[in-house]
PDB file of C-alpha atoms in Angstrom:
ATOM      1  CA  MET A 588    -132.288 -13.249 129.306  1.00  0.00           C
ATOM      2  CA  ASP A 589    -133.913 -14.186 126.001  1.00  0.00           C
ATOM      3  CA  ARG A 590    -132.010 -17.271 124.862  1.00  0.00           C
ATOM      4  CA  THR A 591    -133.644 -17.324 121.439  1.00  0.00           C
ATOM      5  CA  ALA A 592    -132.571 -13.746 120.725  1.00  0.00           C
ATOM      6  CA  ILE A 593    -129.071 -14.428 122.018  1.00  0.00           C
ATOM      7  CA  ARG A 594    -128.822 -17.520 119.813  1.00  0.00           C
ATOM      8  CA  SER A 595    -129.945 -15.528 116.762  1.00  0.00           C
ATOM      9  CA  LEU A 596    -127.529 -12.711 117.597  1.00  0.00           C
ATOM     10  CA  SER A 597    -124.697 -15.194 118.075  1.00  0.00           C
ATOM     11  CA  GLN A 598    -125.386 -16.708 114.650  1.00  0.00           C
ATOM     12  CA  LEU A 599    -125.350 -13.268 113.048  1.00  0.00           C
ATOM     13  CA  LEU A 600    -122.188 -12.386 114.932  1.00  0.00           C
ATOM     14  CA  ARG A 601    -120.416 -15.559 113.873  1.00  0.00           C
ATOM     15  CA  ARG A 602    -121.443 -15.129 110.234  1.00  0.00           C
ATOM     16  CA  ALA A 603    -120.413 -11.456 110.110  1.00  0.00           C
ATOM     17  CA  SER A 604    -117.122 -12.246 111.825  1.00  0.00           C
ATOM     18  CA  ASP A 605    -116.424 -15.147 109.459  1.00  0.00           C
ATOM     19  CA  ASP A 606    -117.219 -12.940 106.451  1.00  0.00           C
ATOM     20  CA  ARG A 607    -114.925 -10.226 107.783  1.00  0.00           C
ATOM     21  CA  GLU A 608    -112.089 -12.748 107.942  1.00  0.00           C
ATOM     22  CA  LEU A 609    -112.971 -13.895 104.432  1.00  0.00           C
ATOM     23  CA  TYR A 610    -112.658 -10.314 103.148  1.00  0.00           C
ATOM     24  CA  LEU A 611    -109.287  -9.910 104.851  1.00  0.00           C
ATOM     25  CA  LYS A 612    -108.029 -13.195 103.386  1.00  0.00           C
ATOM     26  CA  ALA A 613    -109.212 -12.226  99.900  1.00  0.00           C
ATOM     27  CA  ALA A 614    -107.624  -8.787 100.273  1.00  0.00           C
ATOM     28  CA  SER A 615    -104.285 -10.443 100.987  1.00  0.00           C
ATOM     29  CA  MET A 616    -104.582 -12.585  97.860  1.00  0.00           C
ATOM     30  CA  VAL A 617    -105.703 -10.162  95.142  1.00  0.00           C
ATOM     31  CA  SER A 618    -103.193  -8.432  92.904  1.00  0.00           C
ATOM     32  CA  GLU A 619    -105.124  -5.245  92.106  1.00  0.00           C
ATOM     33  CA  PRO A 620    -104.313  -2.585  94.765  1.00  0.00           C
ATOM     34  CA  GLY A 621    -107.686  -0.867  94.333  1.00  0.00           C
ATOM     35  CA  LEU A 622    -109.527  -4.133  94.855  1.00  0.00           C
ATOM     36  CA  ARG A 623    -107.377  -4.854  97.909  1.00  0.00           C
ATOM     37  CA  ALA A 624    -108.400  -1.470  99.316  1.00  0.00           C
ATOM     38  CA  VAL A 625    -112.103  -2.153  98.633  1.00  0.00           C
ATOM     39  CA  PHE A 626    -111.945  -5.557 100.345  1.00  0.00           C
ATOM     40  CA  THR A 627    -110.105  -4.090 103.328  1.00  0.00           C
ATOM     41  CA  GLU A 628    -112.693  -1.304 103.605  1.00  0.00           C
ATOM     42  CA  MET A 629    -115.518  -3.825 103.481  1.00  0.00           C
ATOM     43  CA  ALA A 630    -113.815  -5.869 106.200  1.00  0.00           C
ATOM     44  CA  ALA A 631    -113.675  -2.706 108.316  1.00  0.00           C
ATOM     45  CA  THR A 632    -117.397  -2.144 107.737  1.00  0.00           C
ATOM     46  CA  LEU A 633    -118.088  -5.677 108.884  1.00  0.00           C
ATOM     47  CA  ALA A 634    -115.863  -5.097 111.923  1.00  0.00           C
ATOM     48  CA  VAL A 635    -118.202  -2.275 112.991  1.00  0.00           C
ATOM     49  CA  THR A 636    -121.187  -4.595 112.533  1.00  0.00           C
ATOM     50  CA  VAL A 637    -119.430  -7.308 114.548  1.00  0.00           C
ATOM     51  CA  GLY A 638    -118.760  -4.796 117.324  1.00  0.00           C
ATOM     52  CA  GLU A 639    -122.401  -3.755 117.479  1.00  0.00           C
ATOM     53  CA  LEU A 640    -123.558  -7.367 117.542  1.00  0.00           C
ATOM     54  CA  ARG A 641    -121.092  -8.170 120.344  1.00  0.00           C
ATOM     55  CA  ARG A 642    -122.372  -5.287 122.432  1.00  0.00           C
ATOM     56  CA  GLU A 643    -125.954  -6.450 121.881  1.00  0.00           C
ATOM     57  CA  VAL A 644    -125.144 -10.043 122.898  1.00  0.00           C
ATOM     58  CA  GLU A 645    -123.384  -8.795 126.035  1.00  0.00           C
ATOM     59  CA  ALA A 646    -126.236  -6.409 126.851  1.00  0.00           C
ATOM     60  CA  ARG A 647    -128.643  -9.340 126.728  1.00  0.00           C
ATOM     61  CA  GLY A 648    -126.468 -11.416 129.053  1.00  0.00           C
ATOM     62  CA  GLY A 649    -124.978 -13.741 126.458  1.00  0.00           C
ATOM     63  CA  SER A 650    -121.404 -14.875 126.160  1.00  0.00           C
ATOM     64  CA  ILE A 651    -119.256 -14.274 123.110  1.00  0.00           C
ATOM     65  CA  THR A 652    -116.974 -16.714 121.417  1.00  0.00           C
ATOM     66  CA  THR A 653    -113.852 -15.256 119.866  1.00  0.00           C
ATOM     67  CA  GLN A 654    -113.127 -18.241 117.646  1.00  0.00           C
ATOM     68  CA  ALA A 655    -114.113 -18.452 114.014  1.00  0.00           C
ATOM     69  CA  SER A 656    -116.770 -21.037 113.330  1.00  0.00           C
ATOM     70  CA  LEU A 657    -115.807 -24.332 111.742  1.00  0.00           C
ATOM     71  CA  ALA A 658    -117.967 -23.487 108.736  1.00  0.00           C
ATOM     72  CA  GLY A 659    -116.283 -20.090 108.478  1.00  0.00           C
ATOM     73  CA  ARG A 660    -112.821 -21.635 108.563  1.00  0.00           C
ATOM     74  CA  GLN A 661    -113.867 -24.125 105.887  1.00  0.00           C
ATOM     75  CA  ARG A 662    -115.298 -21.353 103.692  1.00  0.00           C
ATOM     76  CA  ALA A 663    -112.067 -19.381 104.045  1.00  0.00           C
ATOM     77  CA  LEU A 664    -109.956 -22.407 103.095  1.00  0.00           C
ATOM     78  CA  MET A 665    -112.148 -23.189 100.092  1.00  0.00           C
ATOM     79  CA  ALA A 666    -112.114 -19.554  99.001  1.00  0.00           C
ATOM     80  CA  ALA A 667    -108.330 -19.434  99.212  1.00  0.00           C
ATOM     81  CA  TRP A 668    -108.013 -22.591  97.130  1.00  0.00           C
ATOM     82  CA  ARG A 669    -110.501 -21.355  94.546  1.00  0.00           C
ATOM     83  CA  MET A 670    -108.678 -18.067  94.242  1.00  0.00           C
ATOM     84  CA  ARG A 671    -105.293 -19.793  93.895  1.00  0.00           C
ATOM     85  CA  LEU A 672    -106.599 -22.167  91.219  1.00  0.00           C
ATOM     86  CA  ALA A 673    -108.575 -19.552  89.282  1.00  0.00           C
ATOM     87  CA  GLY A 674    -107.249 -18.090  86.065  1.00  0.00           C
ATOM     88  CA  ASN A 675    -107.934 -14.655  87.524  1.00  0.00           C
ATOM     89  CA  PRO A 676    -107.794 -14.701  91.354  1.00  0.00           C
ATOM     90  CA  ASP A 677    -109.168 -11.155  91.580  1.00  0.00           C
ATOM     91  CA  ASN A 678    -112.348 -12.097  89.719  1.00  0.00           C
ATOM     92  CA  ALA A 679    -112.696 -15.310  91.721  1.00  0.00           C
ATOM     93  CA  GLY A 680    -112.404 -13.319  94.952  1.00  0.00           C
ATOM     94  CA  ILE A 681    -115.066 -10.880  93.851  1.00  0.00           C
ATOM     95  CA  ALA A 682    -117.494 -13.680  92.978  1.00  0.00           C
ATOM     96  CA  LEU A 683    -116.866 -15.562  96.233  1.00  0.00           C
ATOM     97  CA  LEU A 684    -117.289 -12.496  98.403  1.00  0.00           C
ATOM     98  CA  GLU A 685    -120.429 -11.399  96.606  1.00  0.00           C
ATOM     99  CA  ARG A 686    -122.044 -14.755  97.374  1.00  0.00           C
ATOM    100  CA  ALA A 687    -120.963 -14.566 101.031  1.00  0.00           C
ATOM    101  CA  GLU A 688    -122.277 -11.021 101.281  1.00  0.00           C
ATOM    102  CA  ASN A 689    -125.581 -12.068  99.736  1.00  0.00           C
ATOM    103  CA  ARG A 690    -126.011 -14.834 102.353  1.00  0.00           C
ATOM    104  CA  LEU A 691    -125.232 -12.437 105.205  1.00  0.00           C
ATOM    105  CA  LEU A 692    -127.652  -9.836 103.884  1.00  0.00           C
ATOM    106  CA  ARG A 693    -130.443 -12.411 103.509  1.00  0.00           C
ATOM    107  CA  HIS A 694    -129.811 -13.594 107.069  1.00  0.00           C
ATOM    108  CA  PHE A 695    -130.125 -10.050 108.448  1.00  0.00           C
ATOM    109  CA  GLU A 696    -133.243  -9.383 106.361  1.00  0.00           C
ATOM    110  CA  ALA A 697    -134.877 -12.562 107.679  1.00  0.00           C
ATOM    111  CA  ILE A 698    -134.140 -11.496 111.263  1.00  0.00           C
ATOM    112  CA  ALA A 699    -135.555  -8.016 110.581  1.00  0.00           C
ATOM    113  CA  LYS A 700    -138.728  -9.522 109.136  1.00  0.00           C
ATOM    114  CA  ASN A 701    -139.321 -12.503 111.409  1.00  0.00           C
ATOM    115  CA  ASP A 702    -137.854 -11.711 114.835  1.00  0.00           C
ATOM    116  CA  PRO A 703    -139.620  -8.850 116.628  1.00  0.00           C
ATOM    117  CA  ALA A 704    -137.090  -8.937 119.480  1.00  0.00           C
ATOM    118  CA  LEU A 705    -134.220  -8.183 117.084  1.00  0.00           C
ATOM    119  CA  ALA A 706    -135.947  -6.298 114.276  1.00  0.00           C
ATOM    120  CA  ALA A 707    -134.829  -2.849 115.450  1.00  0.00           C
ATOM    121  CA  LEU A 708    -131.174  -3.896 115.628  1.00  0.00           C
ATOM    122  CA  ALA A 709    -131.291  -5.663 112.268  1.00  0.00           C
ATOM    123  CA  CYS A 710    -132.982  -2.666 110.638  1.00  0.00           C
ATOM    124  CA  ARG A 711    -130.322  -0.360 112.076  1.00  0.00           C
ATOM    125  CA  LEU A 712    -127.496  -2.511 110.655  1.00  0.00           C
ATOM    126  CA  LEU A 713    -129.100  -3.326 107.304  1.00  0.00           C
ATOM    127  CA  PRO A 714    -128.300  -0.042 105.491  1.00  0.00           C
ATOM    128  CA  ARG A 715    -124.577  -0.555 106.072  1.00  0.00           C
ATOM    129  CA  LEU A 716    -124.770  -4.180 104.911  1.00  0.00           C
ATOM    130  CA  ARG A 717    -126.835  -3.238 101.872  1.00  0.00           C
ATOM    131  CA  ALA A 718    -124.207  -0.662 100.904  1.00  0.00           C
ATOM    132  CA  VAL A 719    -121.461  -3.304 101.080  1.00  0.00           C
ATOM    133  CA  HIS A 720    -123.640  -5.703  99.096  1.00  0.00           C
ATOM    134  CA  LEU A 721    -124.292  -3.041  96.467  1.00  0.00           C
ATOM    135  CA  ASP A 722    -120.548  -2.461  96.127  1.00  0.00           C
ATOM    136  CA  MET A 723    -119.953  -6.184  95.663  1.00  0.00           C
ATOM    137  CA  SER A 724    -122.812  -6.479  93.159  1.00  0.00           C
ATOM    138  CA  THR A 725    -121.333  -3.588  91.192  1.00  0.00           C
ATOM    139  CA  LEU A 726    -117.968  -5.353  91.095  1.00  0.00           C
ATOM    140  CA  VAL A 727    -119.605  -8.593  89.926  1.00  0.00           C
ATOM    141  CA  HIS A 728    -121.521  -6.777  87.189  1.00  0.00           C
ATOM    142  CA  GLY A 729    -118.224  -5.200  86.116  1.00  0.00           C
ATOM    143  CA  LEU A 730    -116.842  -8.701  85.585  1.00  0.00           C
ATOM    144  CA  ARG A 731    -119.735  -9.628  83.308  1.00  0.00           C
ATOM    145  CA  GLY A 732    -119.710  -6.365  81.369  1.00  0.00           C
TER     146      GLY A 732
END
């Protein structure tokens, strides 16, 4: 059992799971039905990633927590408040999720580059995460344009 790899996988798993919950929360708060559908679809994409990470942790002999992290719960609460207080909750949700997605993507890219034990897994999951990030970046650019 490689404890370092399991710890890294658990961090990725927690972050992806927290972000999935963040997408679901934002989807429940936006008014635009199309945006709600996009956020729900992105949450489903992250659910697949979470499932793959769980299987990898289990395959390596690690245990899985089913609770959201404290930081994830705090991010979700702050995001909900920001969206409620924003002049346009839809735009606020897009901006918040794009930043969360950017952090998750950077985390996966760092693992792919710096952790030989997990590089193959990270590289396999990165295309899906990059596609979600591209979608979010496109939405953010639409706000500015």
